[in-house]
Amino acid sequence: MLQYDVVIVGGGPIGLACAIAAQQKGLKYVVVEKGCLVNSIYGYPTNMTFFSTSEKLEIGNIPFVSNNNKPTRAEALEYYRRTAIAHQLNIQLFEPVTKIENKQHVFEITTTKQQYNAQFVIIATGFYDLPFLLNVPGEALPKVVHYYKDPHFYAMQQVLVVGAQNSAIDAALETYRKGAKVTLVIRGSEVGERVKYWVRPDVMNRIAEGAIKVYYNTTVKEILPTEVILQTPDGIETIPNDFVLALTGYQPNLQFLEDAGVTLSNDAIKKPTYNENTHETNVPNLFLAGVICGGMDTHSLFIENSRVHATAIIETIVGRLTLAH
Ligand SMILES: Cc1cc2nc3c(=O)[nH]c(=O)nc-3n(C[C@H](O)[C@H](O)[C@H](O)COP(=O)(O)OP(=O)(O)OC[C@H]3O[C@@H](n4cnc5c(N)ncnc54)[C@H](O)[C@@H]3O)c2cc1C
């Protein structure tokens, strides 16, 4: 079995930040990532632009030079890839972690390929794995997607975009500009307040001029092969439809944490139990890093304010290893 000081679960920006910090301190570490490098960012829409400026996405104090005021997904992929390769970070890709077991002073980490032993584990699994479902009949039809990639596919098609935040609004504007006939369905009474400040006026103007049709205070009732049925404030409405982009947000895999023994708060946030200074959970020597720390509150932790978790955790681990020797 492979022996490590620390196994880092998740090769997103924060998992990589932990790897750099571990490497700098001379720890024997490995990052185990279920998909490709920075898998979540790879899954973002092809033309996506970050809301953060590039220096706020930097890890390990390595400069992120962008040609744009706000970096693009492609630039971020380039940055994290170059960082991982240039630092020769020890990363296993396409290897989902399936189980973390605490076997008295040592963790056994099981993946789809092998098993690792480690004294410490850091879970940095993010929140992009599970989309919030509409839970309506027809959601399993192939014309419904919960991850949007590229607008060209939807040219000349009747597209229903469900959601009011950045993912939905970006997709609505992009597909409209590539020739889709776009209808937005928003459960509340307005376009989300968190929508990027330079994007919100754009969508509001498209709605005002009727280029994008919007239904406020409306939910999807059923999806049929060539139509969707909406519950609007004025009653049921059936509209023709080719594709549904259900972009109503994503949630972390909290079951994965519970299976590892981490307890969650009893309220709707389901915040994992951990020490705010060290990021150690209620399971000794098991740490949480990145946006997973927020539980169901996925809007208060980002790359820019969670990259500091890496140094706090690695310093704690180094302190314990020093004491033990
Ligand atoms: C569309 C969009 C735009 C965003 N824009 C910004 C922005 O401008 N600025 C900002 O700071 N933040 C932004 N965020 C949030 C940001 O992307 C996340 O904060 C960031 O990716 C979090 O990094 P992370 O390393 O904690 O998690 P992630 O990047 O999600 O990384 C988690 C990794 O863990 C892997 N993983 C999950 N389960 C397992 C498992 N069982 N075994 C192995 N690996 C596993 C995943 O594949 C993934 O690669 C945005 C998010 C979205 C969705």
Short mmCIF file of C-alpha atoms and ligand atoms in Angstrom, two decimals:
data_model
loop_
_atom_site.label_atom_id
_atom_site.label_comp_id
_atom_site.label_asym_id
_atom_site.label_seq_id
_atom_site.Cartn_x
_atom_site.Cartn_y
_atom_site.Cartn_z
CA MET A 1 0.00 0.00 0.00
CA LEU A 2 1.20 3.55 -0.81
CA GLN A 3 2.28 5.48 2.31
CA TYR A 4 1.95 9.27 2.61
CA ASP A 5 2.03 12.00 5.21
CA VAL A 6 -1.02 13.54 3.60
CA VAL A 7 -3.51 12.58 0.91
CA ILE A 8 -5.37 15.50 -0.68
CA VAL A 9 -8.75 14.56 -2.16
CA GLY A 10 -9.64 16.86 -5.07
CA GLY A 11 -7.39 18.51 -7.66
CA GLY A 12 -9.20 21.85 -7.87
CA PRO A 13 -7.47 25.17 -7.19
CA ILE A 14 -7.58 24.67 -3.43
CA GLY A 15 -6.39 21.05 -3.55
CA LEU A 16 -3.47 22.29 -5.68
CA ALA A 17 -2.79 25.12 -3.20
CA CYS A 18 -2.56 22.46 -0.46
CA ALA A 19 -0.20 20.42 -2.63
CA ILE A 20 2.12 23.40 -3.17
CA ALA A 21 2.14 24.18 0.55
CA ALA A 22 2.82 20.50 1.37
CA GLN A 23 5.63 20.36 -1.18
CA GLN A 24 7.21 23.52 0.18
CA LYS A 25 7.32 21.93 3.64
CA GLY A 26 8.83 18.71 2.33
CA LEU A 27 5.80 16.53 3.14
CA LYS A 28 5.16 13.27 1.32
CA TYR A 29 1.82 14.04 -0.31
CA VAL A 30 -0.39 13.06 -3.21
CA VAL A 31 -3.42 14.75 -4.75
CA VAL A 32 -6.09 12.28 -5.88
CA GLU A 33 -8.54 13.76 -8.39
CA LYS A 34 -11.55 11.97 -9.81
CA GLY A 35 -11.41 13.72 -13.21
CA CYS A 36 -8.96 15.86 -15.12
CA LEU A 37 -6.82 18.55 -13.52
CA VAL A 38 -9.06 21.32 -12.06
CA ASN A 39 -12.00 19.22 -13.15
CA SER A 40 -14.68 21.71 -12.02
CA ILE A 41 -13.19 24.60 -13.99
CA TYR A 42 -12.79 22.32 -16.99
CA GLY A 43 -16.54 21.66 -16.72
CA TYR A 44 -17.48 25.36 -16.72
CA PRO A 45 -18.95 26.88 -19.91
CA THR A 46 -16.31 27.17 -22.62
CA ASN A 47 -16.52 30.98 -22.84
CA MET A 48 -16.93 31.62 -19.11
CA THR A 49 -15.30 34.66 -17.51
CA PHE A 50 -14.40 34.71 -13.80
CA PHE A 51 -15.76 37.45 -11.57
CA SER A 52 -12.41 37.64 -9.78
CA THR A 53 -9.37 39.39 -11.19
CA SER A 54 -6.49 37.03 -11.98
CA GLU A 55 -4.29 37.81 -8.95
CA LYS A 56 -7.15 36.68 -6.70
CA LEU A 57 -7.11 33.25 -8.34
CA GLU A 58 -3.39 32.74 -7.77
CA ILE A 59 -2.16 29.87 -5.61
CA GLY A 60 1.24 29.43 -3.96
CA ASN A 61 2.07 33.09 -4.79
CA ILE A 62 2.65 32.11 -8.41
CA PRO A 63 1.68 35.03 -10.69
CA PHE A 64 -1.41 34.55 -12.88
CA VAL A 65 -0.99 36.87 -15.86
CA SER A 66 -4.20 37.47 -17.79
CA ASN A 67 -4.79 39.49 -20.94
CA ASN A 68 -8.16 40.50 -19.61
CA ASN A 69 -9.54 42.52 -16.75
CA LYS A 70 -11.33 39.34 -15.65
CA PRO A 71 -9.64 36.08 -16.68
CA THR A 72 -11.38 33.51 -18.83
CA ARG A 73 -11.84 29.80 -18.17
CA ALA A 74 -9.22 29.04 -20.84
CA GLU A 75 -6.67 31.27 -19.10
CA ALA A 76 -7.44 29.69 -15.73
CA LEU A 77 -6.95 26.20 -17.19
CA GLU A 78 -3.63 27.35 -18.65
CA TYR A 79 -2.56 28.86 -15.32
CA TYR A 80 -3.41 25.89 -13.09
CA ARG A 81 -1.99 23.43 -15.64
CA ARG A 82 1.30 25.33 -15.96
CA THR A 83 1.49 25.67 -12.18
CA ALA A 84 0.95 21.93 -11.57
CA ILE A 85 3.40 20.89 -14.28
CA ALA A 86 6.12 23.46 -13.50
CA HIS A 87 6.04 22.50 -9.81
CA GLN A 88 5.92 18.80 -10.62
CA LEU A 89 3.05 18.37 -8.21
CA ASN A 90 2.31 14.75 -7.35
CA ILE A 91 -1.20 14.23 -8.73
CA GLN A 92 -3.19 11.14 -9.66
CA LEU A 93 -5.93 12.00 -12.16
CA PHE A 94 -9.11 10.15 -13.15
CA GLU A 95 -9.10 8.30 -9.84
CA PRO A 96 -12.24 8.95 -7.72
CA VAL A 97 -11.81 8.45 -3.99
CA THR A 98 -14.56 6.09 -2.90
CA LYS A 99 -13.84 5.62 0.80
CA ILE A 100 -11.86 7.22 3.62
CA GLU A 101 -11.47 5.03 6.67
CA ASN A 102 -9.90 6.00 9.97
CA LYS A 103 -7.95 2.97 11.14
CA GLN A 104 -6.38 4.12 14.44
CA HIS A 105 -3.66 6.69 13.67
CA VAL A 106 -3.72 5.99 9.96
CA PHE A 107 -6.25 6.68 7.22
CA GLU A 108 -6.96 4.16 4.52
CA ILE A 109 -8.03 5.96 1.35
CA THR A 110 -9.62 3.77 -1.27
CA THR A 111 -9.94 4.86 -4.88
CA THR A 112 -11.25 3.15 -7.98
CA LYS A 113 -7.66 2.12 -8.76
CA GLN A 114 -5.78 1.51 -5.51
CA GLN A 115 -5.42 2.20 -1.79
CA TYR A 116 -3.34 4.80 0.02
CA ASN A 117 -2.28 5.08 3.66
CA ALA A 118 -1.82 8.51 5.19
CA GLN A 119 -1.51 10.09 8.59
CA PHE A 120 -3.50 13.12 7.43
CA VAL A 121 -6.23 13.66 4.86
CA ILE A 122 -7.42 16.93 3.32
CA ILE A 123 -10.78 16.90 1.57
CA ALA A 124 -11.07 19.66 -1.05
CA THR A 125 -13.90 18.34 -3.19
CA GLY A 126 -15.70 21.62 -4.01
CA PHE A 127 -19.39 21.93 -4.83
CA TYR A 128 -19.76 21.39 -8.57
CA ASP A 129 -20.56 17.67 -8.61
CA LEU A 130 -24.28 17.58 -7.99
CA PRO A 131 -26.70 19.91 -9.80
CA PHE A 132 -29.91 20.97 -8.08
CA LEU A 133 -32.60 19.12 -10.00
CA LEU A 134 -35.95 20.57 -11.03
CA ASN A 135 -37.59 17.30 -9.96
CA VAL A 136 -40.25 17.46 -12.64
CA PRO A 137 -41.47 14.86 -15.12
CA GLY A 138 -39.38 14.86 -18.28
CA GLU A 139 -36.17 16.05 -16.62
CA ALA A 140 -34.39 12.89 -17.77
CA LEU A 141 -35.09 13.63 -21.44
CA PRO A 142 -31.87 14.04 -23.47
CA LYS A 143 -32.85 17.61 -24.38
CA VAL A 144 -32.41 18.68 -20.73
CA VAL A 145 -28.94 19.60 -19.44
CA HIS A 146 -27.69 20.81 -16.05
CA TYR A 147 -24.22 21.77 -17.28
CA TYR A 148 -24.07 24.23 -20.17
CA LYS A 149 -20.97 24.31 -22.38
CA ASP A 150 -21.26 26.13 -25.67
CA PRO A 151 -23.84 28.30 -27.50
CA HIS A 152 -23.41 27.15 -31.11
CA PHE A 153 -25.23 23.88 -30.43
CA TYR A 154 -28.43 25.82 -29.70
CA ALA A 155 -28.48 28.08 -32.78
CA MET A 156 -31.95 28.39 -34.35
CA GLN A 157 -33.48 26.37 -31.49
CA GLN A 158 -36.14 27.22 -28.91
CA VAL A 159 -34.25 27.19 -25.64
CA LEU A 160 -35.70 27.41 -22.15
CA VAL A 161 -33.15 28.59 -19.57
CA VAL A 162 -34.14 27.95 -15.96
CA GLY A 163 -32.40 29.98 -13.24
CA ALA A 164 -31.63 33.53 -12.23
CA GLN A 165 -27.96 33.53 -11.30
CA ASN A 166 -24.70 33.79 -13.25
CA SER A 167 -24.77 30.37 -14.94
CA ALA A 168 -28.30 30.83 -16.24
CA ILE A 169 -27.91 34.45 -17.28
CA ASP A 170 -24.60 33.83 -19.08
CA ALA A 171 -26.17 30.91 -20.95
CA ALA A 172 -29.28 32.91 -21.86
CA LEU A 173 -27.25 35.80 -23.28
CA GLU A 174 -24.76 33.60 -25.12
CA THR A 175 -27.34 31.35 -26.75
CA TYR A 176 -29.48 34.37 -27.69
CA ARG A 177 -26.45 35.96 -29.39
CA LYS A 178 -25.81 32.78 -31.37
CA GLY A 179 -29.30 32.67 -32.76
CA ALA A 180 -31.37 30.75 -30.23
CA LYS A 181 -34.88 31.85 -29.33
CA VAL A 182 -34.47 32.16 -25.58
CA THR A 183 -37.07 32.06 -22.82
CA LEU A 184 -35.92 32.55 -19.22
CA VAL A 185 -37.84 31.03 -16.33
CA ILE A 186 -37.14 32.60 -12.95
CA ARG A 187 -38.69 31.26 -9.75
CA GLY A 188 -38.45 34.62 -7.95
CA SER A 189 -39.43 38.10 -9.00
CA GLU A 190 -36.12 39.31 -10.45
CA VAL A 191 -32.78 38.46 -12.03
CA GLY A 192 -30.38 37.43 -9.25
CA GLU A 193 -28.50 40.10 -7.34
CA ARG A 194 -25.26 38.12 -7.56
CA VAL A 195 -25.21 38.28 -11.35
CA LYS A 196 -21.92 39.89 -12.44
CA TYR A 197 -22.34 43.66 -12.31
CA TRP A 198 -21.32 44.13 -15.94
CA VAL A 199 -23.67 41.37 -17.15
CA ARG A 200 -26.86 42.34 -15.30
CA PRO A 201 -27.59 45.51 -17.35
CA ASP A 202 -27.07 43.52 -20.53
CA VAL A 203 -29.70 40.92 -19.68
CA MET A 204 -32.10 43.53 -18.29
CA ASN A 205 -31.89 45.44 -21.57
CA ARG A 206 -32.45 42.29 -23.64
CA ILE A 207 -35.51 41.51 -21.52
CA ALA A 208 -36.79 45.08 -21.79
CA GLU A 209 -36.54 45.08 -25.58
CA GLY A 210 -38.21 41.65 -25.79
CA ALA A 211 -35.19 39.91 -27.32
CA ILE A 212 -35.22 37.45 -24.42
CA LYS A 213 -38.62 36.55 -23.02
CA VAL A 214 -38.82 36.13 -19.26
CA TYR A 215 -41.34 34.49 -16.93
CA TYR A 216 -40.94 35.68 -13.33
CA ASN A 217 -42.48 33.88 -10.33
CA THR A 218 -42.69 30.84 -12.54
CA THR A 219 -41.65 27.20 -12.26
CA VAL A 220 -41.36 24.36 -14.75
CA LYS A 221 -44.16 21.85 -14.26
CA GLU A 222 -43.32 19.30 -16.90
CA ILE A 223 -40.94 18.83 -19.82
CA LEU A 224 -42.24 17.12 -22.94
CA PRO A 225 -40.28 16.19 -26.08
CA THR A 226 -41.39 19.30 -28.02
CA GLU A 227 -42.94 21.53 -25.33
CA VAL A 228 -42.57 22.66 -21.74
CA ILE A 229 -45.41 23.28 -19.32
CA LEU A 230 -44.93 26.26 -17.02
CA GLN A 231 -46.73 27.24 -13.82
CA THR A 232 -46.96 31.02 -14.17
CA PRO A 233 -48.73 33.52 -11.88
CA ASP A 234 -51.47 33.65 -14.54
CA GLY A 235 -51.90 29.89 -14.67
CA ILE A 236 -50.53 27.03 -16.74
CA GLU A 237 -48.78 27.90 -19.97
CA THR A 238 -47.44 25.46 -22.58
CA ILE A 239 -44.72 26.71 -24.90
CA PRO A 240 -42.86 25.04 -27.76
CA ASN A 241 -39.37 23.93 -26.83
CA ASP A 242 -36.31 22.15 -28.22
CA PHE A 243 -33.85 22.31 -25.29
CA VAL A 244 -33.96 23.03 -21.56
CA LEU A 245 -30.89 24.42 -19.77
CA ALA A 246 -31.69 23.80 -16.11
CA LEU A 247 -29.05 25.98 -14.46
CA THR A 248 -30.33 26.30 -10.91
CA GLY A 249 -27.05 25.78 -9.08
CA TYR A 250 -24.91 23.01 -7.68
CA GLN A 251 -24.35 21.42 -4.30
CA PRO A 252 -21.45 19.67 -2.59
CA ASN A 253 -21.40 15.93 -2.03
CA LEU A 254 -21.94 16.10 1.73
CA GLN A 255 -22.64 12.38 1.95
CA PHE A 256 -18.99 11.85 1.07
CA LEU A 257 -18.01 13.87 4.16
CA GLU A 258 -20.50 12.06 6.39
CA ASP A 259 -19.22 8.70 5.16
CA ALA A 260 -15.75 9.81 6.31
CA GLY A 261 -17.20 10.57 9.77
CA VAL A 262 -17.54 14.36 9.47
CA THR A 263 -20.66 15.68 11.19
CA LEU A 264 -22.84 18.45 9.71
CA SER A 265 -24.90 21.19 11.34
CA ASN A 266 -28.59 20.41 11.75
CA ASP A 267 -29.84 23.46 9.84
CA ALA A 268 -30.32 24.02 6.12
CA ILE A 269 -26.66 25.05 5.63
CA LYS A 270 -25.43 21.61 6.78
CA LYS A 271 -22.09 23.16 7.62
CA PRO A 272 -19.41 20.56 8.24
CA THR A 273 -17.88 20.55 11.72
CA TYR A 274 -14.35 21.94 11.67
CA ASN A 275 -12.07 24.27 13.58
CA GLU A 276 -12.04 27.67 11.84
CA ASN A 277 -8.32 28.17 12.54
CA THR A 278 -6.88 24.77 11.70
CA HIS A 279 -9.66 23.44 9.41
CA GLU A 280 -9.49 20.11 11.24
CA THR A 281 -12.84 18.35 11.36
CA ASN A 282 -14.38 16.41 14.25
CA VAL A 283 -12.37 13.46 12.87
CA PRO A 284 -8.83 14.03 14.19
CA ASN A 285 -6.25 14.62 11.42
CA LEU A 286 -8.94 14.97 8.74
CA PHE A 287 -9.09 18.49 7.31
CA LEU A 288 -11.39 20.40 4.95
CA ALA A 289 -10.22 22.99 2.43
CA GLY A 290 -11.91 25.19 -0.15
CA VAL A 291 -15.57 25.75 -0.87
CA ILE A 292 -16.64 22.41 0.64
CA CYS A 293 -16.16 24.12 4.05
CA GLY A 294 -19.33 26.15 3.46
CA GLY A 295 -21.67 23.16 3.22
CA MET A 296 -24.82 24.15 1.36
CA ASP A 297 -23.80 27.81 1.54
CA THR A 298 -21.87 27.82 -1.71
CA HIS A 299 -21.82 31.60 -2.10
CA SER A 300 -19.51 32.79 0.64
CA LEU A 301 -16.32 30.84 -0.12
CA PHE A 302 -14.50 31.24 -3.41
CA ILE A 303 -11.00 30.61 -4.66
CA GLU A 304 -9.96 34.09 -3.57
CA ASN A 305 -10.95 33.69 0.08
CA SER A 306 -10.37 29.96 0.57
CA ARG A 307 -6.87 29.55 -0.88
CA VAL A 308 -5.55 30.58 2.57
CA HIS A 309 -6.93 27.32 3.99
CA ALA A 310 -3.95 25.55 2.44
CA THR A 311 -1.26 27.22 4.55
CA ALA A 312 -3.30 26.99 7.77
CA ILE A 313 -3.79 23.24 7.29
CA ILE A 314 -0.24 22.41 6.22
CA GLU A 315 1.23 24.42 9.13
CA THR A 316 -0.93 22.43 11.54
CA ILE A 317 0.16 19.14 9.97
CA VAL A 318 3.84 20.12 10.02
CA GLY A 319 3.50 21.12 13.69
CA ARG A 320 2.08 17.69 14.55
CA LEU A 321 4.70 15.80 12.58
CA THR A 322 7.47 17.81 14.29
CA LEU A 323 6.02 17.00 17.71
CA ALA A 324 5.83 13.31 16.84
CA HIS A 325 9.52 13.08 15.87
C1 LIG B 1 -19.49 29.16 -13.08
C2 LIG B 1 -18.65 29.46 -11.86
C3 LIG B 1 -17.88 30.62 -11.81
C4 LIG B 1 -17.04 30.89 -10.71
N1 LIG B 1 -16.28 32.04 -10.70
C5 LIG B 1 -15.44 32.26 -9.64
C6 LIG B 1 -14.61 33.42 -9.56
O1 LIG B 1 -14.63 34.28 -10.45
N2 LIG B 1 -13.78 33.58 -8.49
C7 LIG B 1 -13.72 32.65 -7.48
O2 LIG B 1 -12.93 32.84 -6.56
N3 LIG B 1 -14.52 31.57 -7.52
C8 LIG B 1 -15.37 31.35 -8.55
N4 LIG B 1 -16.20 30.26 -8.57
C9 LIG B 1 -16.17 29.37 -7.51
C10 LIG B 1 -14.91 28.54 -7.76
O3 LIG B 1 -14.92 27.90 -8.99
C11 LIG B 1 -14.78 27.61 -6.79
O4 LIG B 1 -14.73 28.41 -5.63
C12 LIG B 1 -13.49 26.82 -6.95
O5 LIG B 1 -13.48 25.95 -8.06
C13 LIG B 1 -13.33 26.15 -5.67
O6 LIG B 1 -12.15 25.44 -5.65
P1 LIG B 1 -12.10 24.08 -4.85
O7 LIG B 1 -10.71 23.57 -5.11
O8 LIG B 1 -12.56 24.28 -3.45
O9 LIG B 1 -13.20 23.16 -5.54
P2 LIG B 1 -13.28 22.63 -7.04
O10 LIG B 1 -12.61 23.52 -7.99
O11 LIG B 1 -14.69 22.27 -7.28
O12 LIG B 1 -12.40 21.31 -6.97
C14 LIG B 1 -12.85 20.15 -6.35
C15 LIG B 1 -12.24 18.97 -7.06
O13 LIG B 1 -12.51 17.78 -6.33
C16 LIG B 1 -12.75 16.74 -7.24
N5 LIG B 1 -13.48 15.67 -6.55
C17 LIG B 1 -14.75 15.70 -6.08
N6 LIG B 1 -15.05 14.53 -5.50
C18 LIG B 1 -13.96 13.75 -5.59
C19 LIG B 1 -13.66 12.42 -5.18
N7 LIG B 1 -14.56 11.66 -4.54
N8 LIG B 1 -12.43 11.92 -5.45
C20 LIG B 1 -11.52 12.68 -6.09
N9 LIG B 1 -11.74 13.93 -6.50
C21 LIG B 1 -12.95 14.46 -6.25
C22 LIG B 1 -13.53 17.43 -8.34
O14 LIG B 1 -13.49 16.69 -9.55
C23 LIG B 1 -12.82 18.77 -8.45
O15 LIG B 1 -11.76 18.77 -9.38
C24 LIG B 1 -17.02 29.99 -9.64
C25 LIG B 1 -17.83 28.83 -9.68
C26 LIG B 1 -18.64 28.57 -10.77
C27 LIG B 1 -19.50 27.33 -10.74
#
